[in-house]
Amino acid sequence: MNSTALFTMLGLVLGWAVLAVAALATGRYATFAFLILTVIGLYLYVPWARLRASGIEGSSRPVRFWTNAAMLAVSLAACLAFAIMLARRLGYL
């Protein structure tokens, strides 16, 4: 196991968790959603990249399809949360 990668990922998750808790505590729900969704998207990317690298023999088509669908859903939800954050900042909401 690569300890540098492990500490990097743990640091990223802990940092994002601190930011998410701060956003939730201050009532910024769109920011909270954005932070949580981007971390979920990051961790969905890892199996997606591994499935793509392994080719057809390493994974089934339904697994690749549902991983892609989950990544797309999380990415769209994160974009929506980001759009809500911007709209609030600009005074539209």
mmCIF file of N, CA and C in Angstrom:
data_model
loop_
_atom_site.group_PDB
_atom_site.id
_atom_site.type_symbol
_atom_site.label_atom_id
_atom_site.label_comp_id
_atom_site.label_asym_id
_atom_site.label_seq_id
_atom_site.Cartn_x
_atom_site.Cartn_y
_atom_site.Cartn_z
ATOM 1 N N MET A 1 0.841 -1.178 0.000
ATOM 2 C CA MET A 1 0.000 0.000 0.000
ATOM 3 C C MET A 1 0.889 1.246 0.000
ATOM 4 N N ASN A 2 0.526 2.209 -0.778
ATOM 5 C CA ASN A 2 1.265 3.454 -0.879
ATOM 6 C C ASN A 2 0.830 4.385 0.252
ATOM 7 N N SER A 3 1.710 4.614 1.218
ATOM 8 C CA SER A 3 1.340 5.412 2.388
ATOM 9 C C SER A 3 1.127 6.882 2.027
ATOM 10 N N THR A 4 1.843 7.381 1.034
ATOM 11 C CA THR A 4 1.649 8.771 0.621
ATOM 12 C C THR A 4 0.245 8.973 0.062
ATOM 13 N N ALA A 5 -0.192 8.051 -0.778
ATOM 14 C CA ALA A 5 -1.542 8.142 -1.333
ATOM 15 C C ALA A 5 -2.587 8.015 -0.230
ATOM 16 N N LEU A 6 -2.355 7.117 0.711
ATOM 17 C CA LEU A 6 -3.299 6.935 1.813
ATOM 18 C C LEU A 6 -3.438 8.204 2.631
ATOM 19 N N PHE A 7 -2.318 8.818 3.019
ATOM 20 C CA PHE A 7 -2.376 10.045 3.811
ATOM 21 C C PHE A 7 -2.968 11.207 3.018
ATOM 22 N N THR A 8 -2.713 11.246 1.725
ATOM 23 C CA THR A 8 -3.296 12.287 0.885
ATOM 24 C C THR A 8 -4.810 12.156 0.838
ATOM 25 N N MET A 9 -5.286 10.947 0.623
ATOM 26 C CA MET A 9 -6.740 10.736 0.554
ATOM 27 C C MET A 9 -7.393 10.989 1.909
ATOM 28 N N LEU A 10 -6.765 10.550 2.991
ATOM 29 C CA LEU A 10 -7.324 10.808 4.320
ATOM 30 C C LEU A 10 -7.340 12.307 4.621
ATOM 31 N N GLY A 11 -6.277 13.005 4.245
ATOM 32 C CA GLY A 11 -6.240 14.449 4.451
ATOM 33 C C GLY A 11 -7.309 15.165 3.657
ATOM 34 N N LEU A 12 -7.513 14.719 2.424
ATOM 35 C CA LEU A 12 -8.551 15.321 1.591
ATOM 36 C C LEU A 12 -9.932 15.106 2.197
ATOM 37 N N VAL A 13 -10.199 13.894 2.617
ATOM 38 C CA VAL A 13 -11.518 13.593 3.194
ATOM 39 C C VAL A 13 -11.721 14.345 4.506
ATOM 40 N N LEU A 14 -10.713 14.370 5.360
ATOM 41 C CA LEU A 14 -10.855 15.086 6.632
ATOM 42 C C LEU A 14 -11.021 16.591 6.414
ATOM 43 N N GLY A 15 -10.258 17.153 5.496
ATOM 44 C CA GLY A 15 -10.405 18.573 5.181
ATOM 45 C C GLY A 15 -11.779 18.899 4.625
ATOM 46 N N TRP A 16 -12.255 18.063 3.726
ATOM 47 C CA TRP A 16 -13.577 18.263 3.148
ATOM 48 C C TRP A 16 -14.648 18.100 4.222
ATOM 49 N N ALA A 17 -14.445 17.164 5.134
ATOM 50 C CA ALA A 17 -15.416 16.945 6.216
ATOM 51 C C ALA A 17 -15.481 18.159 7.137
ATOM 52 N N VAL A 18 -14.343 18.744 7.452
ATOM 53 C CA VAL A 18 -14.337 19.948 8.292
ATOM 54 C C VAL A 18 -15.079 21.085 7.587
ATOM 55 N N LEU A 19 -14.807 21.265 6.307
ATOM 56 C CA LEU A 19 -15.512 22.304 5.544
ATOM 57 C C LEU A 19 -17.011 22.019 5.458
ATOM 58 N N ALA A 20 -17.369 20.751 5.271
ATOM 59 C CA ALA A 20 -18.787 20.392 5.173
ATOM 60 C C ALA A 20 -19.503 20.640 6.497
ATOM 61 N N VAL A 21 -18.875 20.291 7.611
ATOM 62 C CA VAL A 21 -19.491 20.536 8.921
ATOM 63 C C VAL A 21 -19.641 22.035 9.167
ATOM 64 N N ALA A 22 -18.635 22.810 8.784
ATOM 65 C CA ALA A 22 -18.730 24.267 8.933
ATOM 66 C C ALA A 22 -19.855 24.833 8.076
ATOM 67 N N ALA A 23 -19.991 24.330 6.857
ATOM 68 C CA ALA A 23 -21.070 24.799 5.983
ATOM 69 C C ALA A 23 -22.435 24.418 6.550
ATOM 70 N N LEU A 24 -22.549 23.219 7.074
ATOM 71 C CA LEU A 24 -23.818 22.778 7.654
ATOM 72 C C LEU A 24 -24.141 23.570 8.911
ATOM 73 N N ALA A 25 -23.140 23.840 9.732
ATOM 74 C CA ALA A 25 -23.359 24.586 10.980
ATOM 75 C C ALA A 25 -23.800 26.017 10.719
ATOM 76 N N THR A 26 -23.358 26.609 9.602
ATOM 77 C CA THR A 26 -23.728 27.992 9.292
ATOM 78 C C THR A 26 -24.971 28.081 8.413
ATOM 79 N N GLY A 27 -25.571 26.943 8.106
ATOM 80 C CA GLY A 27 -26.806 26.957 7.328
ATOM 81 C C GLY A 27 -26.614 27.071 5.835
ATOM 82 N N ARG A 28 -25.437 26.840 5.347
ATOM 83 C CA ARG A 28 -25.172 26.900 3.904
ATOM 84 C C ARG A 28 -25.338 25.502 3.325
ATOM 85 N N TYR A 29 -26.581 25.147 3.071
ATOM 86 C CA TYR A 29 -26.904 23.779 2.654
ATOM 87 C C TYR A 29 -26.427 23.463 1.243
ATOM 88 N N ALA A 30 -26.454 24.450 0.357
ATOM 89 C CA ALA A 30 -25.952 24.210 -1.006
ATOM 90 C C ALA A 30 -24.445 23.959 -0.982
ATOM 91 N N THR A 31 -23.721 24.696 -0.153
ATOM 92 C CA THR A 31 -22.281 24.471 -0.026
ATOM 93 C C THR A 31 -22.005 23.103 0.567
ATOM 94 N N PHE A 32 -22.773 22.745 1.577
ATOM 95 C CA PHE A 32 -22.649 21.420 2.192
ATOM 96 C C PHE A 32 -22.875 20.328 1.149
ATOM 97 N N ALA A 33 -23.953 20.466 0.363
ATOM 98 C CA ALA A 33 -24.254 19.467 -0.672
ATOM 99 C C ALA A 33 -23.134 19.396 -1.701
ATOM 100 N N PHE A 34 -22.611 20.551 -2.102
ATOM 101 C CA PHE A 34 -21.536 20.567 -3.080
ATOM 102 C C PHE A 34 -20.300 19.838 -2.557
ATOM 103 N N LEU A 35 -19.927 20.106 -1.316
ATOM 104 C CA LEU A 35 -18.744 19.465 -0.740
ATOM 105 C C LEU A 35 -18.922 17.954 -0.644
ATOM 106 N N ILE A 36 -20.071 17.517 -0.171
ATOM 107 C CA ILE A 36 -20.316 16.083 -0.036
ATOM 108 C C ILE A 36 -20.350 15.411 -1.406
ATOM 109 N N LEU A 37 -21.022 16.022 -2.357
ATOM 110 C CA LEU A 37 -21.141 15.420 -3.687
ATOM 111 C C LEU A 37 -19.804 15.359 -4.420
ATOM 112 N N THR A 38 -18.953 16.356 -4.239
ATOM 113 C CA THR A 38 -17.662 16.298 -4.913
ATOM 114 C C THR A 38 -16.774 15.198 -4.332
ATOM 115 N N VAL A 39 -16.855 14.971 -3.033
ATOM 116 C CA VAL A 39 -16.085 13.874 -2.443
ATOM 117 C C VAL A 39 -16.629 12.533 -2.932
ATOM 118 N N ILE A 40 -17.944 12.405 -3.001
ATOM 119 C CA ILE A 40 -18.532 11.165 -3.515
ATOM 120 C C ILE A 40 -18.113 10.959 -4.968
ATOM 121 N N GLY A 41 -18.136 12.034 -5.752
ATOM 122 C CA GLY A 41 -17.707 11.939 -7.144
ATOM 123 C C GLY A 41 -16.253 11.502 -7.274
ATOM 124 N N LEU A 42 -15.404 12.009 -6.399
ATOM 125 C CA LEU A 42 -14.000 11.613 -6.416
ATOM 126 C C LEU A 42 -13.858 10.121 -6.147
ATOM 127 N N TYR A 43 -14.584 9.630 -5.175
ATOM 128 C CA TYR A 43 -14.451 8.221 -4.845
ATOM 129 C C TYR A 43 -15.186 7.314 -5.831
ATOM 130 N N LEU A 44 -16.122 7.853 -6.600
ATOM 131 C CA LEU A 44 -16.704 7.077 -7.696
ATOM 132 C C LEU A 44 -15.748 7.034 -8.888
ATOM 133 N N TYR A 45 -14.917 8.059 -9.020
ATOM 134 C CA TYR A 45 -13.990 8.106 -10.143
ATOM 135 C C TYR A 45 -12.946 6.997 -10.064
ATOM 136 N N VAL A 46 -12.519 6.666 -8.870
ATOM 137 C CA VAL A 46 -11.471 5.663 -8.718
ATOM 138 C C VAL A 46 -11.904 4.307 -9.292
ATOM 139 N N PRO A 47 -13.074 3.751 -8.898
ATOM 140 C CA PRO A 47 -13.454 2.474 -9.531
ATOM 141 C C PRO A 47 -13.739 2.631 -11.017
ATOM 142 N N TRP A 48 -14.265 3.802 -11.435
ATOM 143 C CA TRP A 48 -14.541 4.022 -12.849
ATOM 144 C C TRP A 48 -13.250 3.962 -13.647
ATOM 145 N N ALA A 49 -12.207 4.620 -13.157
ATOM 146 C CA ALA A 49 -10.928 4.609 -13.870
ATOM 147 C C ALA A 49 -10.330 3.209 -13.888
ATOM 148 N N ARG A 50 -10.472 2.485 -12.807
ATOM 149 C CA ARG A 50 -9.939 1.125 -12.766
ATOM 150 C C ARG A 50 -10.716 0.208 -13.705
ATOM 151 N N LEU A 51 -12.037 0.390 -13.784
ATOM 152 C CA LEU A 51 -12.827 -0.428 -14.708
ATOM 153 C C LEU A 51 -12.455 -0.129 -16.153
ATOM 154 N N ARG A 52 -12.240 1.133 -16.454
ATOM 155 C CA ARG A 52 -11.865 1.512 -17.816
ATOM 156 C C ARG A 52 -10.479 0.963 -18.160
ATOM 157 N N ALA A 53 -9.574 0.978 -17.201
ATOM 158 C CA ALA A 53 -8.217 0.507 -17.455
ATOM 159 C C ALA A 53 -8.168 -1.012 -17.593
ATOM 160 N N SER A 54 -9.081 -1.703 -16.902
ATOM 161 C CA SER A 54 -9.031 -3.162 -16.921
ATOM 162 C C SER A 54 -9.617 -3.743 -18.201
ATOM 163 N N GLY A 55 -10.394 -2.958 -18.921
ATOM 164 C CA GLY A 55 -10.963 -3.440 -20.175
ATOM 165 C C GLY A 55 -12.160 -4.340 -19.963
ATOM 166 N N ILE A 56 -12.613 -4.964 -21.039
ATOM 167 C CA ILE A 56 -13.831 -5.766 -21.009
ATOM 168 C C ILE A 56 -13.659 -6.998 -20.141
ATOM 169 N N GLU A 57 -12.485 -7.611 -20.154
ATOM 170 C CA GLU A 57 -12.314 -8.849 -19.405
ATOM 171 C C GLU A 57 -12.303 -8.630 -17.890
ATOM 172 N N GLY A 58 -12.002 -7.390 -17.438
ATOM 173 C CA GLY A 58 -11.910 -7.132 -16.011
ATOM 174 C C GLY A 58 -13.219 -6.741 -15.356
ATOM 175 N N SER A 59 -14.210 -6.345 -16.126
ATOM 176 C CA SER A 59 -15.476 -5.915 -15.545
ATOM 177 C C SER A 59 -16.590 -6.109 -16.560
ATOM 178 N N SER A 60 -17.783 -6.223 -16.055
ATOM 179 C CA SER A 60 -18.927 -6.442 -16.937
ATOM 180 C C SER A 60 -19.477 -5.104 -17.421
ATOM 181 N N ARG A 61 -20.208 -5.146 -18.503
ATOM 182 C CA ARG A 61 -20.812 -3.922 -19.036
ATOM 183 C C ARG A 61 -21.799 -3.291 -18.070
ATOM 184 N N PRO A 62 -22.661 -4.066 -17.387
ATOM 185 C CA PRO A 62 -23.574 -3.414 -16.433
ATOM 186 C C PRO A 62 -22.848 -2.683 -15.305
ATOM 187 N N VAL A 63 -21.731 -3.227 -14.841
ATOM 188 C CA VAL A 63 -20.975 -2.561 -13.780
ATOM 189 C C VAL A 63 -20.434 -1.237 -14.288
ATOM 190 N N ARG A 64 -19.870 -1.240 -15.491
ATOM 191 C CA ARG A 64 -19.360 0.010 -16.065
ATOM 192 C C ARG A 64 -20.491 0.990 -16.296
ATOM 193 N N PHE A 65 -21.647 0.515 -16.770
ATOM 194 C CA PHE A 65 -22.775 1.409 -17.022
ATOM 195 C C PHE A 65 -23.243 2.078 -15.740
ATOM 196 N N TRP A 66 -23.430 1.300 -14.676
ATOM 197 C CA TRP A 66 -23.953 1.880 -13.431
ATOM 198 C C TRP A 66 -22.923 2.764 -12.745
ATOM 199 N N THR A 67 -21.650 2.460 -12.896
ATOM 200 C CA THR A 67 -20.624 3.354 -12.349
ATOM 201 C C THR A 67 -20.643 4.675 -13.102
ATOM 202 N N ASN A 68 -20.759 4.616 -14.428
ATOM 203 C CA ASN A 68 -20.852 5.840 -15.226
ATOM 204 C C ASN A 68 -22.117 6.616 -14.887
ATOM 205 N N ALA A 69 -23.237 5.926 -14.728
ATOM 206 C CA ALA A 69 -24.497 6.591 -14.401
ATOM 207 C C ALA A 69 -24.412 7.268 -13.031
ATOM 208 N N ALA A 70 -23.803 6.597 -12.066
ATOM 209 C CA ALA A 70 -23.651 7.194 -10.736
ATOM 210 C C ALA A 70 -22.745 8.419 -10.787
ATOM 211 N N MET A 71 -21.652 8.317 -11.543
ATOM 212 C CA MET A 71 -20.760 9.477 -11.680
ATOM 213 C C MET A 71 -21.479 10.646 -12.337
ATOM 214 N N LEU A 72 -22.263 10.371 -13.354
ATOM 215 C CA LEU A 72 -23.004 11.429 -14.034
ATOM 216 C C LEU A 72 -24.012 12.077 -13.091
ATOM 217 N N ALA A 73 -24.747 11.279 -12.331
ATOM 218 C CA ALA A 73 -25.741 11.815 -11.400
ATOM 219 C C ALA A 73 -25.088 12.673 -10.324
ATOM 220 N N VAL A 74 -23.999 12.191 -9.763
ATOM 221 C CA VAL A 74 -23.309 12.949 -8.717
ATOM 222 C C VAL A 74 -22.714 14.233 -9.294
ATOM 223 N N SER A 75 -22.150 14.156 -10.480
ATOM 224 C CA SER A 75 -21.576 15.354 -11.106
ATOM 225 C C SER A 75 -22.651 16.393 -11.402
ATOM 226 N N LEU A 76 -23.786 15.962 -11.917
ATOM 227 C CA LEU A 76 -24.880 16.901 -12.186
ATOM 228 C C LEU A 76 -25.425 17.508 -10.903
ATOM 229 N N ALA A 77 -25.551 16.712 -9.854
ATOM 230 C CA ALA A 77 -26.029 17.235 -8.576
ATOM 231 C C ALA A 77 -25.028 18.234 -7.990
ATOM 232 N N ALA A 78 -23.742 17.955 -8.125
ATOM 233 C CA ALA A 78 -22.724 18.898 -7.644
ATOM 234 C C ALA A 78 -22.781 20.206 -8.440
ATOM 235 N N CYS A 79 -23.003 20.104 -9.736
ATOM 236 C CA CYS A 79 -23.138 21.315 -10.554
ATOM 237 C C CYS A 79 -24.373 22.113 -10.151
ATOM 238 N N LEU A 80 -25.468 21.435 -9.859
ATOM 239 C CA LEU A 80 -26.682 22.112 -9.406
ATOM 240 C C LEU A 80 -26.437 22.814 -8.073
ATOM 241 N N ALA A 81 -25.774 22.140 -7.152
ATOM 242 C CA ALA A 81 -25.460 22.759 -5.859
ATOM 243 C C ALA A 81 -24.555 23.976 -6.055
ATOM 244 N N PHE A 82 -23.596 23.872 -6.959
ATOM 245 C CA PHE A 82 -22.713 25.001 -7.243
ATOM 246 C C PHE A 82 -23.493 26.156 -7.862
ATOM 247 N N ALA A 83 -24.430 25.850 -8.757
ATOM 248 C CA ALA A 83 -25.250 26.892 -9.372
ATOM 249 C C ALA A 83 -26.115 27.600 -8.316
ATOM 250 N N ILE A 84 -26.639 26.839 -7.374
ATOM 251 C CA ILE A 84 -27.427 27.442 -6.295
ATOM 252 C C ILE A 84 -26.548 28.348 -5.437
ATOM 253 N N MET A 85 -25.324 27.900 -5.150
ATOM 254 C CA MET A 85 -24.402 28.741 -4.378
ATOM 255 C C MET A 85 -24.128 30.054 -5.108
ATOM 256 N N LEU A 86 -23.877 29.978 -6.406
ATOM 257 C CA LEU A 86 -23.611 31.197 -7.183
ATOM 258 C C LEU A 86 -24.833 32.093 -7.254
ATOM 259 N N ALA A 87 -26.006 31.497 -7.440
ATOM 260 C CA ALA A 87 -27.236 32.298 -7.520
ATOM 261 C C ALA A 87 -27.499 33.022 -6.211
ATOM 262 N N ARG A 88 -27.240 32.369 -5.110
ATOM 263 C CA ARG A 88 -27.402 33.031 -3.805
ATOM 264 C C ARG A 88 -26.397 34.158 -3.647
ATOM 265 N N ARG A 89 -25.169 33.921 -4.055
ATOM 266 C CA ARG A 89 -24.118 34.936 -3.920
ATOM 267 C C ARG A 89 -24.428 36.156 -4.783
ATOM 268 N N LEU A 90 -25.017 35.930 -5.959
ATOM 269 C CA LEU A 90 -25.341 37.026 -6.864
ATOM 270 C C LEU A 90 -26.671 37.688 -6.551
ATOM 271 N N GLY A 91 -27.424 37.126 -5.595
ATOM 272 C CA GLY A 91 -28.665 37.734 -5.154
ATOM 273 C C GLY A 91 -29.904 37.298 -5.905
ATOM 274 N N TYR A 92 -29.805 36.233 -6.698
ATOM 275 C CA TYR A 92 -30.976 35.750 -7.431
ATOM 276 C C TYR A 92 -31.869 34.885 -6.561
ATOM 277 N N LEU A 93 -31.357 34.334 -5.498
ATOM 278 C CA LEU A 93 -32.166 33.494 -4.592
ATOM 279 C C LEU A 93 -32.177 34.091 -3.199
#
